């Protein structure tokens, strides 16, 4: 007996789950309907406008061919009105359902097509077997709805089977029913291929736009990264030299003037670098960065042990090593409080050590935003970046290393 409440609760949970699922599907359908009925979607988009032109021509041709036979038949006024009303509803549905369906859920597409099928069935009541020629409009509409995968094929096959069955039920011969179904199905298959081309073109254009957005984002990131790396280094050295010049202004005016001259040259060089970076053609070289690093470290009183040449560094990695040296020296000057810096380099690695506060100072790594840009450059070259203690000085120092 104790199992009965548990089983009942299980059934209640299943019902709640099914109700929740149904509620979500209704919500999605409602959202599809709201989006589909948007005036912008229906009137101003280029795709719907082109479809309306082609569909409108088809409707006009049908009207010109059907009008004489319609009014020559002897029908009561109510039957004529009903036939005209159903025909008008079907043709309106034929024109608006494909644009309404593009980009919507499969459920929405099937529901919209079902409305058109019902109208087609009702038209048979007023017009008899000849109303089956509306099936061509239905197959074209289904083909242009752009279902996923093979769904369109199965829907077209189902419509063709319905045409044959409905015509046989109305008393049409098998040959005529098959002929009507073959015409409707073949036109639908042709339009399905055309629809898939349109869909592929739309996907291609969307992809192109996405790639363009990514390219813009990458270029923005490149400029931001290069700006940080270039101005961060140059402005740090400018600030240090300006401070030194201020201290030497009274004690050693000649040295102060030389420092001010260096500040001027650095500022001009930074301006050139910024312009080149914006232009996208700036290149950093390890040779020039060795000279810049020696000048920057000497300016702040840090003993520098640097290689005299970089001939062993492969040409394709000289820019990467230059960026690494620039970022490493900038962080030493800004954050390390070091007295000594050592740069070691070979054809497979570059290593920058100092004897400063090292990892005991969080800002040494956390505030060095340029390290993230350097890591991106390293990963692009399929190299590895490591950071840790250098083993120098009282606090263990800091080490920046790149291995190829």
Tab-separated table of C-alpha atoms in Angstrom:
chain	number	residue	atom	x	y	z
A	1	UNK	CA	0.000	0.000	0.000
A	2	UNK	CA	2.887	2.316	0.695
A	3	UNK	CA	3.867	2.181	-2.994
A	4	UNK	CA	0.550	3.725	-4.109
A	5	UNK	CA	1.242	7.286	-2.859
A	6	UNK	CA	4.708	7.151	-4.433
A	7	UNK	CA	3.249	5.963	-7.746
A	8	UNK	CA	0.588	8.664	-7.607
A	9	UNK	CA	3.209	11.294	-6.904
A	10	UNK	CA	5.268	9.991	-9.812
A	11	UNK	CA	2.284	10.365	-12.146
A	12	UNK	CA	1.663	13.876	-10.849
A	13	UNK	CA	5.299	14.764	-11.557
A	14	UNK	CA	5.014	13.348	-15.069
A	15	UNK	CA	1.864	15.380	-15.703
A	16	UNK	CA	3.556	18.521	-14.387
A	17	UNK	CA	6.525	17.883	-16.670
A	18	UNK	CA	4.294	17.362	-19.713
A	19	UNK	CA	2.266	20.456	-18.883
A	20	UNK	CA	5.448	22.499	-18.506
A	21	UNK	CA	6.718	21.202	-21.858
A	22	UNK	CA	3.403	22.037	-23.531
A	23	UNK	CA	3.417	25.490	-21.964
A	24	UNK	CA	6.920	26.145	-23.320
A	25	UNK	CA	5.889	25.036	-26.810
A	26	UNK	CA	2.868	27.336	-26.721
A	27	UNK	CA	5.097	30.168	-25.525
A	28	UNK	CA	7.540	29.556	-28.376
A	29	UNK	CA	4.680	29.462	-30.858
A	30	UNK	CA	3.305	32.733	-29.506
A	31	UNK	CA	6.725	34.328	-29.815
A	32	UNK	CA	7.021	33.078	-33.397
A	33	UNK	CA	3.616	34.522	-34.228
A	34	UNK	CA	4.497	37.924	-32.703
A	35	UNK	CA	7.766	38.056	-34.635
A	36	UNK	CA	6.168	36.814	-37.835
A	37	UNK	CA	3.458	39.484	-37.734
A	38	UNK	CA	6.011	42.258	-37.348
A	39	UNK	CA	5.420	44.863	-40.103
A	40	UNK	CA	9.156	45.128	-40.653
A	41	UNK	CA	9.436	41.389	-41.297
A	42	UNK	CA	6.447	41.356	-43.634
A	43	UNK	CA	6.907	44.591	-45.569
A	44	UNK	CA	10.383	46.091	-45.402
A	45	UNK	CA	12.714	43.083	-45.644
A	46	UNK	CA	14.213	42.440	-49.082
A	47	UNK	CA	13.454	38.686	-49.095
A	48	UNK	CA	9.682	38.993	-48.559
A	49	UNK	CA	9.435	41.762	-51.154
A	50	UNK	CA	11.044	39.550	-53.799
A	51	UNK	CA	8.797	36.641	-52.853
A	52	UNK	CA	5.676	38.817	-53.072
A	53	UNK	CA	6.650	39.828	-56.616
A	54	UNK	CA	6.992	36.240	-57.854
A	55	UNK	CA	3.996	34.932	-55.931
A	56	UNK	CA	1.873	37.870	-57.064
A	57	UNK	CA	2.597	37.061	-60.716
A	58	UNK	CA	1.567	33.428	-60.138
A	59	UNK	CA	-1.670	34.534	-58.471
A	60	UNK	CA	-2.409	36.955	-61.313
A	61	UNK	CA	-1.887	34.244	-63.937
A	62	UNK	CA	-4.161	31.875	-62.024
A	63	UNK	CA	-6.840	34.554	-61.744
A	64	UNK	CA	-6.789	35.333	-65.477
A	65	UNK	CA	-7.093	31.660	-66.353
A	66	UNK	CA	-9.771	30.840	-63.777
A	67	UNK	CA	-12.099	33.829	-64.082
A	68	UNK	CA	-13.855	32.791	-67.320
A	69	UNK	CA	-14.616	29.248	-66.174
A	70	UNK	CA	-15.663	30.501	-62.739
A	71	UNK	CA	-18.363	32.842	-63.988
A	72	UNK	CA	-19.540	30.556	-66.802
A	73	UNK	CA	-20.490	27.835	-64.321
A	74	UNK	CA	-24.021	27.829	-62.997
A	75	UNK	CA	-23.683	28.305	-59.241
A	76	UNK	CA	-25.901	29.849	-56.656
A	77	UNK	CA	-24.755	33.194	-55.362
A	78	UNK	CA	-23.771	31.750	-52.003
A	79	UNK	CA	-21.633	29.049	-53.589
A	80	UNK	CA	-19.862	31.556	-55.795
A	81	UNK	CA	-19.196	33.801	-52.821
A	82	UNK	CA	-17.902	30.870	-50.751
A	83	UNK	CA	-15.636	29.732	-53.563
A	84	UNK	CA	-14.257	33.236	-54.033
A	85	UNK	CA	-13.731	33.646	-50.303
A	86	UNK	CA	-11.879	30.330	-49.925
A	87	UNK	CA	-9.821	31.039	-53.048
A	88	UNK	CA	-8.888	34.485	-51.753
A	89	UNK	CA	-7.881	33.065	-48.358
A	90	UNK	CA	-5.793	30.354	-50.000
A	91	UNK	CA	-4.000	32.789	-52.279
A	92	UNK	CA	-3.327	35.182	-49.396
A	93	UNK	CA	-1.983	32.272	-47.367
A	94	UNK	CA	0.171	31.198	-50.317
A	95	UNK	CA	1.717	34.669	-50.490
A	96	UNK	CA	2.326	35.344	-46.792
A	97	UNK	CA	3.104	31.915	-45.270
A	98	UNK	CA	6.652	31.500	-46.680
A	99	UNK	CA	7.916	34.903	-45.422
A	100	UNK	CA	6.171	34.248	-42.112
A	101	UNK	CA	7.961	30.890	-41.836
A	102	UNK	CA	11.532	31.959	-42.563
A	103	UNK	CA	13.613	31.677	-39.436
A	104	UNK	CA	10.733	30.244	-37.370
A	105	UNK	CA	10.400	26.906	-35.613
A	106	UNK	CA	9.394	23.721	-37.427
A	107	UNK	CA	6.181	23.621	-35.375
A	108	UNK	CA	5.184	27.058	-36.602
A	109	UNK	CA	5.881	26.104	-40.223
A	110	UNK	CA	3.830	22.907	-40.016
A	111	UNK	CA	0.933	24.744	-38.329
A	112	UNK	CA	0.917	27.445	-41.027
A	113	UNK	CA	0.976	24.829	-43.790
A	114	UNK	CA	-1.836	22.923	-42.083
A	115	UNK	CA	-4.038	26.034	-42.342
A	116	UNK	CA	-3.416	26.131	-46.086
A	117	UNK	CA	-4.201	22.411	-46.414
A	118	UNK	CA	-7.506	22.872	-44.602
A	119	UNK	CA	-8.434	25.726	-46.947
A	120	UNK	CA	-7.505	23.513	-49.886
A	121	UNK	CA	-9.774	20.768	-48.596
A	122	UNK	CA	-12.657	23.210	-48.176
A	123	UNK	CA	-12.137	24.504	-51.726
A	124	UNK	CA	-12.838	21.002	-53.039
A	125	UNK	CA	-16.344	21.238	-51.560
A	126	UNK	CA	-17.133	24.332	-53.666
A	127	UNK	CA	-15.249	23.550	-56.867
A	128	UNK	CA	-15.119	19.768	-57.033
A	129	UNK	CA	-12.100	17.891	-58.419
A	130	UNK	CA	-10.907	20.909	-60.416
A	131	UNK	CA	-10.103	22.621	-57.122
A	132	UNK	CA	-7.267	20.146	-56.737
A	133	UNK	CA	-5.109	22.360	-58.919
A	134	UNK	CA	-4.728	24.551	-55.843
A	135	UNK	CA	-2.352	21.801	-54.699
A	136	UNK	CA	0.400	23.354	-56.842
A	137	UNK	CA	0.221	26.479	-54.694
A	138	UNK	CA	0.405	24.306	-51.584
A	139	UNK	CA	3.492	22.375	-52.724
A	140	UNK	CA	5.252	25.595	-53.736
A	141	UNK	CA	4.386	27.145	-50.375
A	142	UNK	CA	5.710	24.093	-48.501
A	143	UNK	CA	8.907	24.064	-50.570
A	144	UNK	CA	9.564	27.753	-49.834
A	145	UNK	CA	9.077	27.415	-46.067
A	146	UNK	CA	12.657	26.100	-45.714
A	147	UNK	CA	12.304	23.139	-43.393
A	148	UNK	CA	15.386	21.533	-41.862
A	149	UNK	CA	17.074	18.528	-43.426
A	150	UNK	CA	14.824	16.156	-45.357
A	151	UNK	CA	11.612	17.397	-43.768
A	152	UNK	CA	10.639	19.272	-46.936
A	153	UNK	CA	10.912	16.097	-49.029
A	154	UNK	CA	8.660	14.117	-46.708
A	155	UNK	CA	6.128	16.948	-46.549
A	156	UNK	CA	6.007	17.185	-50.349
A	157	UNK	CA	5.547	13.414	-50.632
A	158	UNK	CA	2.710	13.581	-48.096
A	159	UNK	CA	0.982	16.356	-50.034
A	160	UNK	CA	1.297	14.415	-53.308
A	161	UNK	CA	-0.259	11.348	-51.672
A	162	UNK	CA	-3.095	13.522	-50.314
A	163	UNK	CA	-3.718	14.922	-53.802
A	164	UNK	CA	-4.049	11.445	-55.298
A	165	UNK	CA	-6.339	10.234	-52.497
A	166	UNK	CA	-8.571	13.337	-52.541
A	167	UNK	CA	-8.942	13.205	-56.329
A	168	UNK	CA	-9.832	9.512	-56.283
A	169	UNK	CA	-12.398	10.151	-53.549
A	170	UNK	CA	-13.910	12.942	-55.689
A	171	UNK	CA	-14.333	10.480	-58.582
A	172	UNK	CA	-11.378	11.491	-60.746
A	173	UNK	CA	-9.686	8.750	-62.763
A	174	UNK	CA	-6.374	7.405	-61.484
A	175	UNK	CA	-4.502	8.782	-64.521
A	176	UNK	CA	-5.865	12.315	-64.002
A	177	UNK	CA	-5.248	12.191	-60.256
A	178	UNK	CA	-1.684	11.003	-60.817
A	179	UNK	CA	-1.123	13.680	-63.456
A	180	UNK	CA	-2.327	16.427	-61.126
A	181	UNK	CA	-0.137	15.119	-58.284
A	182	UNK	CA	2.899	14.785	-60.569
A	183	UNK	CA	2.619	18.378	-61.778
A	184	UNK	CA	2.202	19.753	-58.255
A	185	UNK	CA	5.001	17.569	-56.874
A	186	UNK	CA	7.485	18.377	-59.651
A	187	UNK	CA	6.945	22.129	-59.325
A	188	UNK	CA	7.277	21.800	-55.557
A	189	UNK	CA	10.557	19.864	-55.929
A	190	UNK	CA	11.912	22.534	-58.274
A	191	UNK	CA	11.001	25.285	-55.830
A	192	UNK	CA	12.560	23.296	-52.979
A	193	UNK	CA	15.915	23.361	-54.789
A	194	UNK	CA	15.484	27.083	-55.439
A	195	UNK	CA	14.585	27.667	-51.798
A	196	UNK	CA	17.690	25.845	-50.604
A	197	UNK	CA	19.840	28.064	-52.792
A	198	UNK	CA	18.219	31.122	-51.244
A	199	UNK	CA	18.755	29.687	-47.772
A	200	UNK	CA	22.417	28.911	-48.515
A	201	UNK	CA	22.896	32.455	-49.810
A	202	UNK	CA	21.336	33.897	-46.664
A	203	UNK	CA	23.581	31.730	-44.472
A	204	UNK	CA	26.593	32.845	-46.513
A	205	UNK	CA	25.712	36.507	-46.071
A	206	UNK	CA	25.152	36.006	-42.353
A	207	UNK	CA	28.505	34.247	-42.071
A	208	UNK	CA	30.199	37.055	-43.979
A	209	UNK	CA	28.724	39.592	-41.588
A	210	UNK	CA	29.845	37.537	-38.591
A	211	UNK	CA	33.365	37.229	-40.016
A	212	UNK	CA	33.431	40.967	-40.633
A	213	UNK	CA	32.366	41.583	-37.024
A	214	UNK	CA	35.083	39.223	-35.794
A	215	UNK	CA	37.667	40.966	-37.983
A	216	UNK	CA	36.658	44.348	-36.579
A	217	UNK	CA	36.859	42.978	-33.042
A	218	UNK	CA	40.278	41.435	-33.674
A	219	UNK	CA	41.574	44.668	-35.160
A	220	UNK	CA	40.225	46.612	-32.196
A	221	UNK	CA	41.942	44.202	-29.812
A	222	UNK	CA	45.170	44.464	-31.793
A	223	UNK	CA	45.175	48.246	-31.657
A	224	UNK	CA	44.322	48.245	-27.929
A	225	UNK	CA	47.034	45.689	-27.181
A	226	UNK	CA	49.685	47.485	-29.240
A	227	UNK	CA	48.725	50.845	-27.783
A	228	UNK	CA	49.172	49.485	-24.268
A	229	UNK	CA	52.470	47.825	-25.061
A	230	UNK	CA	53.894	50.820	-26.927
A	231	UNK	CA	52.662	53.684	-24.774
A	232	UNK	CA	53.086	51.763	-21.536
A	233	UNK	CA	56.794	51.332	-22.179
A	234	UNK	CA	57.431	54.776	-23.660
A	235	UNK	CA	55.453	56.722	-21.076
A	236	UNK	CA	57.100	54.825	-18.220
A	237	UNK	CA	60.563	55.777	-19.460
A	238	UNK	CA	59.413	59.349	-20.145
A	239	UNK	CA	58.052	59.660	-16.595
A	240	UNK	CA	61.292	58.299	-15.078
A	241	UNK	CA	63.513	60.568	-17.156
A	242	UNK	CA	61.336	63.607	-16.468
A	243	UNK	CA	61.525	62.895	-12.731
A	244	UNK	CA	65.300	62.482	-12.973
A	245	UNK	CA	65.605	65.721	-14.933
A	246	UNK	CA	63.647	67.559	-12.252
A	247	UNK	CA	66.036	66.318	-9.565
A	248	UNK	CA	69.107	67.267	-11.625
A	249	UNK	CA	67.804	70.661	-12.691
A	250	UNK	CA	69.708	72.592	-9.984
A	251	UNK	CA	72.565	70.200	-9.212
A	252	UNK	CA	73.526	69.297	-12.788
A	253	UNK	CA	71.755	71.436	-15.391
A	254	UNK	CA	73.711	69.856	-18.261
A	255	UNK	CA	72.564	66.336	-17.351
A	256	UNK	CA	69.043	67.627	-16.788
A	257	UNK	CA	69.046	69.148	-20.268
A	258	UNK	CA	70.263	65.833	-21.716
A	259	UNK	CA	67.478	63.970	-19.944
A	260	UNK	CA	64.902	66.479	-21.216
A	261	UNK	CA	66.280	65.955	-24.717
A	262	UNK	CA	65.844	62.203	-24.255
A	263	UNK	CA	62.267	62.772	-23.096
A	264	UNK	CA	61.590	64.788	-26.235
A	265	UNK	CA	63.042	62.063	-28.445
A	266	UNK	CA	61.054	59.373	-26.631
A	267	UNK	CA	57.843	61.356	-27.023
A	268	UNK	CA	58.466	61.802	-30.762
A	269	UNK	CA	59.253	58.117	-31.103
A	270	UNK	CA	56.089	57.162	-29.221
A	271	UNK	CA	54.051	59.375	-31.541
A	272	UNK	CA	55.557	57.665	-34.577
A	273	UNK	CA	54.870	54.252	-33.022
A	274	UNK	CA	51.240	55.169	-32.343
A	275	UNK	CA	50.723	56.312	-35.928
A	276	UNK	CA	52.347	53.157	-37.252
A	277	UNK	CA	50.257	50.964	-34.963
A	278	UNK	CA	47.030	52.577	-36.106
A	279	UNK	CA	48.193	51.994	-39.669
A	280	UNK	CA	48.734	48.331	-38.865
A	281	UNK	CA	52.302	47.992	-40.057
A	282	UNK	CA	54.429	48.550	-36.965
A	283	UNK	CA	57.060	45.883	-36.288
A	284	UNK	CA	59.049	45.404	-33.075
A	285	UNK	CA	62.563	43.986	-33.394
A	286	UNK	CA	64.659	42.387	-30.692
A	287	UNK	CA	67.759	44.359	-31.722
A	288	UNK	CA	66.150	47.771	-31.236
A	289	UNK	CA	64.471	46.594	-28.038
A	290	UNK	CA	67.818	45.560	-26.539
A	291	UNK	CA	69.061	49.130	-26.940
A	292	UNK	CA	65.795	50.561	-25.593
A	293	UNK	CA	65.864	48.181	-22.619
A	294	UNK	CA	69.418	49.153	-21.696
A	295	UNK	CA	68.504	52.851	-21.819
A	296	UNK	CA	65.314	52.377	-19.775
A	297	UNK	CA	66.985	50.268	-17.055
A	298	UNK	CA	69.981	52.578	-16.795
A	299	UNK	CA	67.691	55.602	-16.475
A	300	UNK	CA	66.143	54.221	-13.286
A	301	UNK	CA	69.435	53.011	-11.834
A	302	UNK	CA	68.949	49.274	-12.463
A	303	UNK	CA	72.059	47.300	-13.340
A	304	UNK	CA	71.385	45.645	-16.706
A	305	UNK	CA	73.023	42.492	-18.047
A	306	UNK	CA	71.883	42.201	-21.636
A	307	UNK	CA	73.126	40.276	-24.679
A	308	UNK	CA	75.150	42.336	-27.096
A	309	UNK	CA	73.564	40.746	-30.158
A	310	UNK	CA	70.611	38.600	-31.197
A	311	UNK	CA	71.978	36.867	-34.278
A	312	UNK	CA	71.016	33.417	-32.997
A	313	UNK	CA	67.304	34.289	-32.751
A	314	UNK	CA	65.330	32.988	-35.790
A	315	UNK	CA	64.000	35.784	-37.961
A	316	UNK	CA	60.356	34.737	-37.531
A	317	UNK	CA	60.629	35.033	-33.731
A	318	UNK	CA	62.549	38.320	-33.455
A	319	UNK	CA	59.383	40.366	-33.218
A	320	UNK	CA	57.978	38.074	-30.508
A	321	UNK	CA	61.221	38.273	-28.508
A	322	UNK	CA	61.143	42.057	-28.942
A	323	UNK	CA	57.637	42.256	-27.473
A	324	UNK	CA	58.661	39.969	-24.616
A	325	UNK	CA	61.699	42.095	-23.788
A	326	UNK	CA	59.684	45.308	-23.981
A	327	UNK	CA	56.949	43.980	-21.677
A	328	UNK	CA	59.429	42.418	-19.253
A	329	UNK	CA	61.518	45.593	-18.935
A	330	UNK	CA	58.407	47.755	-18.589
A	331	UNK	CA	57.185	45.616	-15.686
A	332	UNK	CA	60.623	45.693	-14.033
A	333	UNK	CA	60.696	49.490	-14.196
A	334	UNK	CA	57.113	49.860	-12.974
A	335	UNK	CA	56.638	47.165	-10.384
A	336	UNK	CA	59.776	45.318	-9.332
A	337	UNK	CA	61.804	47.793	-7.195
A	338	UNK	CA	64.770	45.816	-8.523
A	339	UNK	CA	68.465	46.699	-8.498
A	340	UNK	CA	69.521	44.201	-11.130
A	341	UNK	CA	68.028	42.752	-14.313
A	342	UNK	CA	69.394	39.913	-16.431
A	343	UNK	CA	68.279	39.014	-19.957
A	344	UNK	CA	69.291	35.610	-21.304
A	345	UNK	CA	68.560	34.599	-24.845
A	346	UNK	CA	69.215	31.801	-27.340
A	347	UNK	CA	67.698	30.470	-30.526
A	348	UNK	CA	64.942	28.698	-28.563
A	349	UNK	CA	64.089	30.942	-25.587
A	350	UNK	CA	64.284	34.378	-24.022
A	351	UNK	CA	64.386	34.820	-20.231
A	352	UNK	CA	64.131	38.039	-18.235
A	353	UNK	CA	65.067	37.950	-14.511
A	354	UNK	CA	65.186	40.594	-11.833
A	355	UNK	CA	66.005	40.680	-8.130
A	356	UNK	CA	62.991	42.731	-7.099
A	357	UNK	CA	59.935	42.026	-4.974
A	358	UNK	CA	58.874	39.213	-7.295
A	359	UNK	CA	55.731	37.230	-6.620
A	360	UNK	CA	55.347	38.681	-3.130
A	361	UNK	CA	53.988	41.809	-4.786
A	362	UNK	CA	50.582	40.998	-6.383
A	363	UNK	CA	50.609	44.078	-8.589
A	364	UNK	CA	53.726	42.782	-10.263
A	365	UNK	CA	51.613	40.357	-12.227
A	366	UNK	CA	48.013	41.352	-11.648
A	367	UNK	CA	48.316	44.951	-12.815
A	368	UNK	CA	50.557	44.137	-15.764
A	369	UNK	CA	47.789	44.043	-18.321
A	370	UNK	CA	50.343	43.842	-21.096
A	371	UNK	CA	51.128	40.279	-20.052
A	372	UNK	CA	47.762	39.161	-21.387
A	373	UNK	CA	48.579	40.735	-24.736
A	374	UNK	CA	51.999	39.073	-24.690
A	375	UNK	CA	50.380	35.716	-23.970
A	376	UNK	CA	48.167	36.132	-27.035
A	377	UNK	CA	51.223	36.806	-29.176
A	378	UNK	CA	53.014	33.782	-27.733
A	379	UNK	CA	50.059	31.471	-28.353
A	380	UNK	CA	49.749	32.780	-31.927
A	381	UNK	CA	53.376	31.682	-32.497
A	382	UNK	CA	52.666	28.305	-30.837
A	383	UNK	CA	55.264	29.019	-28.156
A	384	UNK	CA	54.915	28.861	-24.351
A	385	UNK	CA	55.000	31.621	-21.745
A	386	UNK	CA	55.954	30.970	-18.132
A	387	UNK	CA	56.284	33.246	-15.106
A	388	UNK	CA	57.759	32.541	-11.684
A	389	UNK	CA	60.567	33.295	-9.248
A	390	UNK	CA	63.962	34.136	-10.627
A	391	UNK	CA	65.887	33.137	-7.498
A	392	UNK	CA	67.630	36.496	-7.391
A	393	UNK	CA	67.553	38.952	-4.515
A	394	UNK	CA	66.046	38.853	-1.064
A	395	UNK	CA	62.449	38.333	-2.259
A	396	UNK	CA	63.187	35.798	-4.965
A	397	UNK	CA	62.707	38.186	-7.878
A	398	UNK	CA	60.548	37.616	-10.905
A	399	UNK	CA	61.157	35.633	-14.110
A	400	UNK	CA	59.477	35.961	-17.483
A	401	UNK	CA	60.363	33.257	-20.006
A	402	UNK	CA	59.262	32.283	-23.496
A	403	UNK	CA	60.181	28.908	-24.974
A	404	UNK	CA	59.769	28.130	-28.646
